């Protein structure tokens, strides 16, 4: 995600582009599974909560329905999501049509940071589609559209990425200095406090921006990685995997392969929140009403995955971040070491977790002021 100046992160980073074997397009099956898991909830939410008075009330903008995907990456997941949203909206429109209602047209905006591979995104757009497509580069933690122009916003597996790593966790003089870890594991209270504050600030910025862009009564669908109430990241499989990766960096620093200073200043800009924490942030923000908040049942949660698959998925997400921090020449070495250590510790990764992280589905409706 794009962010302000920090000691550890570039101004923006994106998933691996292109459509090659290491690309996000080829290594995002977990994210695709989230859409399948959320499909029925999304359909029900649109069917029950979408109001068609606003899109069709203005004769100068008659029945043009505008959708934005915030954090679209390079596809194809975003295309699947848009197709399913449009199908659900069309069904709702047909069900509530009045006599002589005009046809419904769709305009879809694909948003991600400026470093995103928009060339691949546009090159792989479905040849047959029911919408007019446009790209909107920039951070979704700020305004991207004119006021009251969107009818439905969608964001899947993007909002657990922070705009920046909290400055306190890389400050050696701070009680929140996170030496020895690369994530908010949940075991150090000051680190949790710093990450939680950054997440709240980012979510407020996101909600405030969308509140200006989405029409009164418009909908927003959010799918976001999180934690069960009362569970620490360190107790989950994802948390154990992140810590294993962090231990690889420490090992390589001891071997002199990478800089120890760079390892100490590296933290993942990610925070997994509980449903309770998310609910409190949204309610305190005051711009949206929570229509649904569910935990998704992802089929991959019950599966043991092989090492090659796990490393490919991990690399597609983190490669650009690691290249910016450690340098491009060291990234191959890091992932080679990680693959070996992951294989050696396979059982501890999958059997050591007492819990799994969860994926939250949230349907919000813009309050009518």
mmCIF file with all atom_site columns, C-alpha atoms in Angstrom, residues 19 79 188 250 290 304 311 367:
data_model
loop_
_atom_site.group_PDB
_atom_site.id
_atom_site.type_symbol
_atom_site.label_atom_id
_atom_site.label_alt_id
_atom_site.label_comp_id
_atom_site.label_asym_id
_atom_site.label_entity_id
_atom_site.label_seq_id
_atom_site.pdbx_PDB_ins_code
_atom_site.Cartn_x
_atom_site.Cartn_y
_atom_site.Cartn_z
_atom_site.occupancy
_atom_site.B_iso_or_equiv
_atom_site.pdbx_formal_charge
_atom_site.auth_seq_id
_atom_site.auth_comp_id
_atom_site.auth_asym_id
_atom_site.auth_atom_id
_atom_site.pdbx_PDB_model_num
ATOM 1 C CA . UNK A 1 19  ? 1.255   -13.480 -15.550 1.00 0.00 ? 19  UNK A CA 1
ATOM 2 C CA . UNK A 1 79  ? -12.666 -9.724  -12.635 1.00 0.00 ? 79  UNK A CA 1
ATOM 3 C CA . UNK A 1 188 ? 4.281   -7.738  23.305  1.00 0.00 ? 188 UNK A CA 1
ATOM 4 C CA . UNK A 1 250 ? 17.908  -13.552 11.453  1.00 0.00 ? 250 UNK A CA 1
ATOM 5 C CA . UNK A 1 290 ? -23.046 -2.589  9.705   1.00 0.00 ? 290 UNK A CA 1
ATOM 6 C CA . UNK A 1 304 ? -2.311  -29.023 4.384   1.00 0.00 ? 304 UNK A CA 1
ATOM 7 C CA . UNK A 1 311 ? 6.444   -20.400 -0.928  1.00 0.00 ? 311 UNK A CA 1
ATOM 8 C CA . UNK A 1 367 ? -25.744 6.409   6.229   1.00 0.00 ? 367 UNK A CA 1
#
